[in-house]
mmCIF file of C-alpha atoms and ligand atoms in Angstrom:
data_model
loop_
_atom_site.group_PDB
_atom_site.id
_atom_site.type_symbol
_atom_site.label_atom_id
_atom_site.label_comp_id
_atom_site.label_asym_id
_atom_site.label_seq_id
_atom_site.Cartn_x
_atom_site.Cartn_y
_atom_site.Cartn_z
ATOM 1 C CA MET D 1 90.838 -11.869 151.792
ATOM 2 C CA LYS D 2 90.789 -12.433 155.536
ATOM 3 C CA ILE D 3 93.582 -14.459 157.144
ATOM 4 C CA ALA D 4 92.806 -16.631 160.157
ATOM 5 C CA PRO D 5 95.956 -18.147 161.718
ATOM 6 C CA SER D 6 95.139 -21.351 163.578
ATOM 7 C CA VAL D 7 96.617 -21.213 167.077
ATOM 8 C CA LEU D 8 96.707 -25.011 167.100
ATOM 9 C CA SER D 9 100.211 -24.564 165.655
ATOM 10 C CA LEU D 10 101.316 -21.691 167.900
ATOM 11 C CA ASP D 11 104.543 -22.450 169.804
ATOM 12 C CA TYR D 12 103.229 -22.425 173.397
ATOM 13 C CA SER D 13 106.764 -22.466 174.825
ATOM 14 C CA ARG D 14 107.076 -18.910 173.399
ATOM 15 C CA PHE D 15 103.496 -17.746 173.960
ATOM 16 C CA ASN D 16 104.097 -14.022 174.682
ATOM 17 C CA GLU D 17 106.409 -13.509 171.766
ATOM 18 C CA GLN D 18 104.129 -15.369 169.360
ATOM 19 C CA ILE D 19 100.908 -13.641 170.419
ATOM 20 C CA ASN D 20 102.543 -10.207 170.082
ATOM 21 C CA GLU D 21 103.772 -11.126 166.613
ATOM 22 C CA LEU D 22 100.347 -12.432 165.696
ATOM 23 C CA ASN D 23 98.606 -9.258 166.915
ATOM 24 C CA ALA D 24 100.959 -7.141 164.791
ATOM 25 C CA SER D 25 100.828 -9.397 161.722
ATOM 26 C CA GLY D 26 97.802 -7.862 160.012
ATOM 27 C CA ALA D 27 95.773 -11.100 160.390
ATOM 28 C CA GLU D 28 92.081 -10.348 160.943
ATOM 29 C CA TRP D 29 91.010 -13.449 162.842
ATOM 30 C CA ILE D 30 92.310 -16.022 165.322
ATOM 31 C CA HIS D 31 91.131 -19.509 164.333
ATOM 32 C CA TYR D 32 90.572 -21.558 167.503
ATOM 33 C CA ASP D 33 90.229 -25.319 166.966
ATOM 34 C CA VAL D 34 88.177 -27.121 169.598
ATOM 35 C CA MET D 35 88.525 -30.932 169.459
ATOM 36 C CA ASP D 36 86.806 -33.278 171.889
ATOM 37 C CA GLY D 37 88.719 -36.540 171.308
ATOM 38 C CA HIS D 38 85.485 -38.059 169.990
ATOM 39 C CA PHE D 39 84.350 -36.277 166.825
ATOM 40 C CA VAL D 40 88.048 -36.270 165.890
ATOM 41 C CA PRO D 41 90.881 -38.357 167.385
ATOM 42 C CA ASN D 42 92.612 -35.401 169.051
ATOM 43 C CA LEU D 43 92.034 -33.153 172.047
ATOM 44 C CA THR D 44 92.732 -29.429 172.205
ATOM 45 C CA PHE D 45 91.616 -26.398 174.195
ATOM 46 C CA GLY D 46 88.724 -25.687 176.522
ATOM 47 C CA PRO D 47 86.963 -22.368 177.225
ATOM 48 C CA ASP D 48 89.420 -21.028 179.818
ATOM 49 C CA ILE D 49 92.225 -20.864 177.282
ATOM 50 C CA LEU D 50 89.909 -18.917 174.953
ATOM 51 C CA LYS D 51 89.250 -16.437 177.774
ATOM 52 C CA SER D 52 93.017 -15.902 178.046
ATOM 53 C CA PHE D 53 93.303 -15.332 174.289
ATOM 54 C CA CYS D 54 90.581 -12.694 174.626
ATOM 55 C CA LYS D 55 92.656 -10.897 177.259
ATOM 56 C CA VAL D 56 95.785 -10.748 175.141
ATOM 57 C CA SER D 57 94.422 -10.297 171.609
ATOM 58 C CA PRO D 58 91.814 -7.983 170.080
ATOM 59 C CA LEU D 59 91.489 -10.173 166.967
ATOM 60 C CA PHE D 60 88.112 -11.688 166.041
ATOM 61 C CA LYS D 61 87.801 -15.155 167.648
ATOM 62 C CA ASP D 62 86.768 -17.679 164.995
ATOM 63 C CA VAL D 63 85.919 -20.855 166.939
ATOM 64 C CA HIS D 64 85.855 -24.121 164.953
ATOM 65 C CA LEU D 65 84.039 -26.805 166.928
ATOM 66 C CA MET D 66 85.146 -30.328 166.011
ATOM 67 C CA VAL D 67 82.945 -31.927 168.667
ATOM 68 C CA THR D 68 80.164 -34.487 168.827
ATOM 69 C CA ASP D 69 77.874 -32.157 170.800
ATOM 70 C CA PRO D 70 77.945 -28.659 169.255
ATOM 71 C CA VAL D 71 74.635 -27.735 170.905
ATOM 72 C CA PHE D 72 76.284 -27.999 174.318
ATOM 73 C CA PHE D 73 79.676 -26.531 173.376
ATOM 74 C CA ALA D 74 78.364 -23.539 171.369
ATOM 75 C CA ASP D 75 77.125 -21.926 174.603
ATOM 76 C CA VAL D 76 80.306 -22.804 176.484
ATOM 77 C CA PHE D 77 82.503 -21.059 173.921
ATOM 78 C CA MET D 78 80.155 -18.112 173.316
ATOM 79 C CA LYS D 79 80.313 -17.398 177.059
ATOM 80 C CA ALA D 80 84.118 -17.640 176.919
ATOM 81 C CA GLY D 81 84.355 -14.909 174.256
ATOM 82 C CA ALA D 82 83.905 -16.469 170.799
ATOM 83 C CA ASP D 83 82.833 -13.978 168.110
ATOM 84 C CA GLN D 84 81.821 -16.744 165.748
ATOM 85 C CA ILE D 85 80.929 -20.396 166.233
ATOM 86 C CA THR D 86 81.370 -22.841 163.366
ATOM 87 C CA PHE D 87 80.071 -26.350 163.876
ATOM 88 C CA HIS D 88 80.108 -29.469 161.715
ATOM 89 C CA TYR D 89 77.233 -30.591 159.505
ATOM 90 C CA GLU D 90 78.242 -34.214 160.264
ATOM 91 C CA ALA D 91 77.704 -33.740 164.008
ATOM 92 C CA MET D 92 74.035 -32.823 163.580
ATOM 93 C CA SER D 93 71.025 -35.066 163.099
ATOM 94 C CA SER D 94 68.664 -32.935 160.980
ATOM 95 C CA LEU D 95 68.292 -29.685 159.070
ATOM 96 C CA ASP D 96 65.883 -28.527 161.760
ATOM 97 C CA GLU D 97 68.478 -29.052 164.483
ATOM 98 C CA ILE D 98 71.094 -27.232 162.378
ATOM 99 C CA ARG D 99 68.819 -24.221 161.793
ATOM 100 C CA LYS D 100 67.855 -24.128 165.449
ATOM 101 C CA LEU D 101 71.485 -23.941 166.561
ATOM 102 C CA ALA D 102 72.295 -21.257 163.937
ATOM 103 C CA ALA D 103 69.334 -19.201 165.198
ATOM 104 C CA HIS D 104 70.463 -19.656 168.809
ATOM 105 C CA ILE D 105 73.989 -18.458 167.972
ATOM 106 C CA HIS D 106 72.538 -15.422 166.175
ATOM 107 C CA ALA D 107 70.191 -14.680 169.078
ATOM 108 C CA SER D 108 73.275 -14.652 171.316
ATOM 109 C CA GLY D 109 74.738 -11.870 169.167
ATOM 110 C CA LYS D 110 77.392 -14.046 167.493
ATOM 111 C CA LYS D 111 78.121 -15.129 163.929
ATOM 112 C CA ALA D 112 77.354 -18.693 162.867
ATOM 113 C CA GLY D 113 79.286 -20.951 160.516
ATOM 114 C CA ILE D 114 78.859 -24.494 159.251
ATOM 115 C CA SER D 115 81.608 -26.834 158.127
ATOM 116 C CA ILE D 116 81.859 -29.951 155.981
ATOM 117 C CA LYS D 117 84.504 -32.677 156.110
ATOM 118 C CA PRO D 118 86.291 -33.775 152.903
ATOM 119 C CA LYS D 119 83.974 -36.764 152.313
ATOM 120 C CA THR D 120 80.767 -34.707 152.639
ATOM 121 C CA ASP D 121 79.156 -33.514 149.410
ATOM 122 C CA VAL D 122 78.931 -29.722 149.261
ATOM 123 C CA SER D 123 75.351 -29.873 147.916
ATOM 124 C CA VAL D 124 74.121 -30.788 151.441
ATOM 125 C CA LEU D 125 74.594 -27.070 152.175
ATOM 126 C CA GLU D 126 72.104 -25.954 149.504
ATOM 127 C CA PRO D 127 69.090 -25.704 151.863
ATOM 128 C CA LEU D 128 71.226 -23.835 154.429
ATOM 129 C CA LEU D 129 72.727 -21.062 152.296
ATOM 130 C CA LYS D 130 70.600 -18.357 153.915
ATOM 131 C CA ASP D 131 71.140 -19.548 157.487
ATOM 132 C CA PHE D 132 74.867 -18.933 157.963
ATOM 133 C CA ASP D 133 77.432 -16.122 157.945
ATOM 134 C CA LEU D 134 80.190 -18.523 156.960
ATOM 135 C CA PHE D 135 80.704 -21.824 155.132
ATOM 136 C CA LEU D 136 83.874 -23.705 156.065
ATOM 137 C CA VAL D 137 85.292 -26.192 153.578
ATOM 138 C CA MET D 138 87.740 -28.631 155.191
ATOM 139 C CA SER D 139 90.647 -29.330 152.844
ATOM 140 C CA VAL D 140 92.100 -32.014 155.165
ATOM 141 C CA GLU D 141 90.491 -34.590 157.474
ATOM 142 C CA PRO D 142 89.872 -32.550 160.636
ATOM 143 C CA GLY D 143 91.948 -33.442 163.688
ATOM 144 C CA PHE D 144 95.540 -32.418 163.063
ATOM 145 C CA GLY D 145 97.627 -29.582 161.688
ATOM 146 C CA GLY D 146 100.340 -30.079 159.093
ATOM 147 C CA GLN D 147 98.436 -32.267 156.604
ATOM 148 C CA LYS D 148 98.472 -31.968 152.814
ATOM 149 C CA PHE D 149 95.836 -29.854 151.037
ATOM 150 C CA MET D 150 93.169 -31.921 149.228
ATOM 151 C CA PRO D 151 92.489 -30.249 145.839
ATOM 152 C CA ALA D 152 88.884 -31.550 145.794
ATOM 153 C CA ALA D 153 88.137 -28.648 148.153
ATOM 154 C CA LEU D 154 88.507 -26.236 145.217
ATOM 155 C CA ASP D 155 85.361 -27.497 143.461
ATOM 156 C CA LYS D 156 83.418 -27.131 146.713
ATOM 157 C CA ILE D 157 84.616 -23.536 147.071
ATOM 158 C CA SER D 158 83.565 -22.764 143.466
ATOM 159 C CA TRP D 159 80.179 -24.387 144.075
ATOM 160 C CA LEU D 160 79.648 -22.211 147.154
ATOM 161 C CA ARG D 161 80.876 -19.079 145.319
ATOM 162 C CA ARG D 162 78.360 -19.697 142.508
ATOM 163 C CA HIS D 163 75.418 -20.458 144.783
ATOM 164 C CA LEU D 164 76.073 -17.588 147.212
ATOM 165 C CA ASP D 165 76.459 -15.132 144.314
ATOM 166 C CA GLU D 166 73.136 -16.333 142.880
ATOM 167 C CA ILE D 167 71.342 -15.240 146.047
ATOM 168 C CA SER D 168 73.539 -12.118 146.448
ATOM 169 C CA SER D 169 74.823 -13.436 149.771
ATOM 170 C CA SER D 170 77.900 -11.868 151.332
ATOM 171 C CA ALA D 171 78.563 -14.914 153.543
ATOM 172 C CA GLU D 172 82.210 -15.856 153.943
ATOM 173 C CA ILE D 173 83.725 -18.942 152.316
ATOM 174 C CA GLU D 174 86.512 -20.218 154.553
ATOM 175 C CA VAL D 175 88.972 -23.013 153.811
ATOM 176 C CA ASP D 176 90.980 -24.909 156.413
ATOM 177 C CA GLY D 177 93.843 -27.392 156.079
ATOM 178 C CA GLY D 178 97.136 -27.448 154.194
ATOM 179 C CA ILE D 179 97.014 -23.751 153.289
ATOM 180 C CA ASN D 180 100.240 -22.085 152.128
ATOM 181 C CA ALA D 181 100.949 -19.319 149.582
ATOM 182 C CA ASP D 182 100.324 -21.667 146.655
ATOM 183 C CA THR D 183 97.193 -23.517 147.844
ATOM 184 C CA GLY D 184 95.910 -20.235 149.304
ATOM 185 C CA ARG D 185 96.105 -18.603 145.863
ATOM 186 C CA GLN D 186 94.173 -21.513 144.319
ATOM 187 C CA CYS D 187 91.468 -21.116 146.976
ATOM 188 C CA ARG D 188 91.260 -17.379 146.411
ATOM 189 C CA GLU D 189 90.864 -17.933 142.656
ATOM 190 C CA ALA D 190 88.068 -20.426 143.350
ATOM 191 C CA GLY D 191 86.236 -17.825 145.467
ATOM 192 C CA ALA D 192 87.325 -18.279 149.091
ATOM 193 C CA THR D 193 87.249 -15.182 151.308
ATOM 194 C CA VAL D 194 88.923 -16.499 154.495
ATOM 195 C CA LEU D 195 92.075 -18.635 154.664
ATOM 196 C CA VAL D 196 92.869 -20.602 157.818
ATOM 197 C CA ALA D 197 96.548 -21.471 158.136
ATOM 198 C CA GLY D 198 98.297 -23.140 161.057
ATOM 199 C CA SER D 199 101.696 -24.687 160.399
ATOM 200 C CA TYR D 200 102.453 -22.405 157.434
ATOM 201 C CA VAL D 201 102.020 -19.284 159.589
ATOM 202 C CA PHE D 202 103.678 -20.447 162.801
ATOM 203 C CA LYS D 203 106.581 -22.361 161.271
ATOM 204 C CA ASN D 204 107.565 -19.322 159.175
ATOM 205 C CA GLY D 205 107.764 -15.685 160.257
ATOM 206 C CA ILE D 206 104.149 -14.931 161.263
ATOM 207 C CA LYS D 207 103.881 -11.521 159.562
ATOM 208 C CA THR D 208 105.675 -12.590 156.373
ATOM 209 C CA ALA D 209 103.520 -15.705 156.110
ATOM 210 C CA VAL D 210 100.272 -13.761 156.683
ATOM 211 C CA GLU D 211 101.244 -11.206 154.027
ATOM 212 C CA SER D 212 102.120 -13.940 151.522
ATOM 213 C CA LEU D 213 98.584 -15.340 151.798
ATOM 214 C CA ARG D 214 96.836 -12.169 150.624
HETATM 215 C C1 DX5 R 1 92.544 -29.218 161.469
HETATM 216 C C2 DX5 R 1 92.190 -27.843 161.969
HETATM 217 C C3 DX5 R 1 92.962 -26.773 161.300
HETATM 218 C C4 DX5 R 1 94.459 -26.869 161.465
HETATM 219 C C5 DX5 R 1 95.050 -26.461 160.167
HETATM 220 O O1 DX5 R 1 91.619 -30.132 161.887
HETATM 221 O O2 DX5 R 1 90.808 -27.571 161.777
HETATM 222 O O3 DX5 R 1 92.482 -25.483 161.655
HETATM 223 O O4 DX5 R 1 94.977 -26.045 162.477
HETATM 224 O O5 DX5 R 1 96.422 -26.682 160.200
HETATM 225 P P1 DX5 R 1 97.341 -26.563 158.916
HETATM 226 O O6 DX5 R 1 97.200 -25.160 158.386
HETATM 227 O O7 DX5 R 1 98.702 -26.857 159.450
HETATM 228 O O8 DX5 R 1 96.876 -27.583 157.916
HETATM 229 ZN ZN1 ZN R 2 90.093 -25.463 162.027
#
């Protein structure tokens, strides 16, 4: 299981202390939530902040684009140091456009992920199973940290686990929203391989929280 703390919930008044703790916590990834105030009703970080994270942390930068124009922003964040770009199925207009962006991300030497919101049926991903390194199941409405886990995400994770196993794919299944030790265990049992956690990690001791998610 990989753990991806979401720095949306990092305490920026204690940045140095928190980033050092995060680097030493055993977490594999930093989950970096980009919101444009349009695709979701909240606004977060631009590319310059990601560049700073790259300077102070060696962890893999897992960039989650919650934006209306992923085609434009994928390049912006790849240039700023993203290791992986995950964009939303709902922001795209066709399967062709989705595959084209995945191919562009791969051609840039980065990993590509696709995400679905809680109201989107997981079966929309069936034609795309071979195109991505990661499938991100949202277990809350994207936009804010600290929301309650929606158990309907578990069936989507199981569906992905079954379908990826059928084609012997080693793609990651990531889940994001309302993850704590209990909901994290349920996701692991359903077949998830990456847990994103924001408030749970940063409102408890970072290292203890990360270890409790494994
Ligand atoms: C929500 C973001 C999440 C958020 C999760 O839209 O995509 O990554 O940080 O926060 P928690 O873990 O507090 O639900
Ligand atoms: Zn996220």
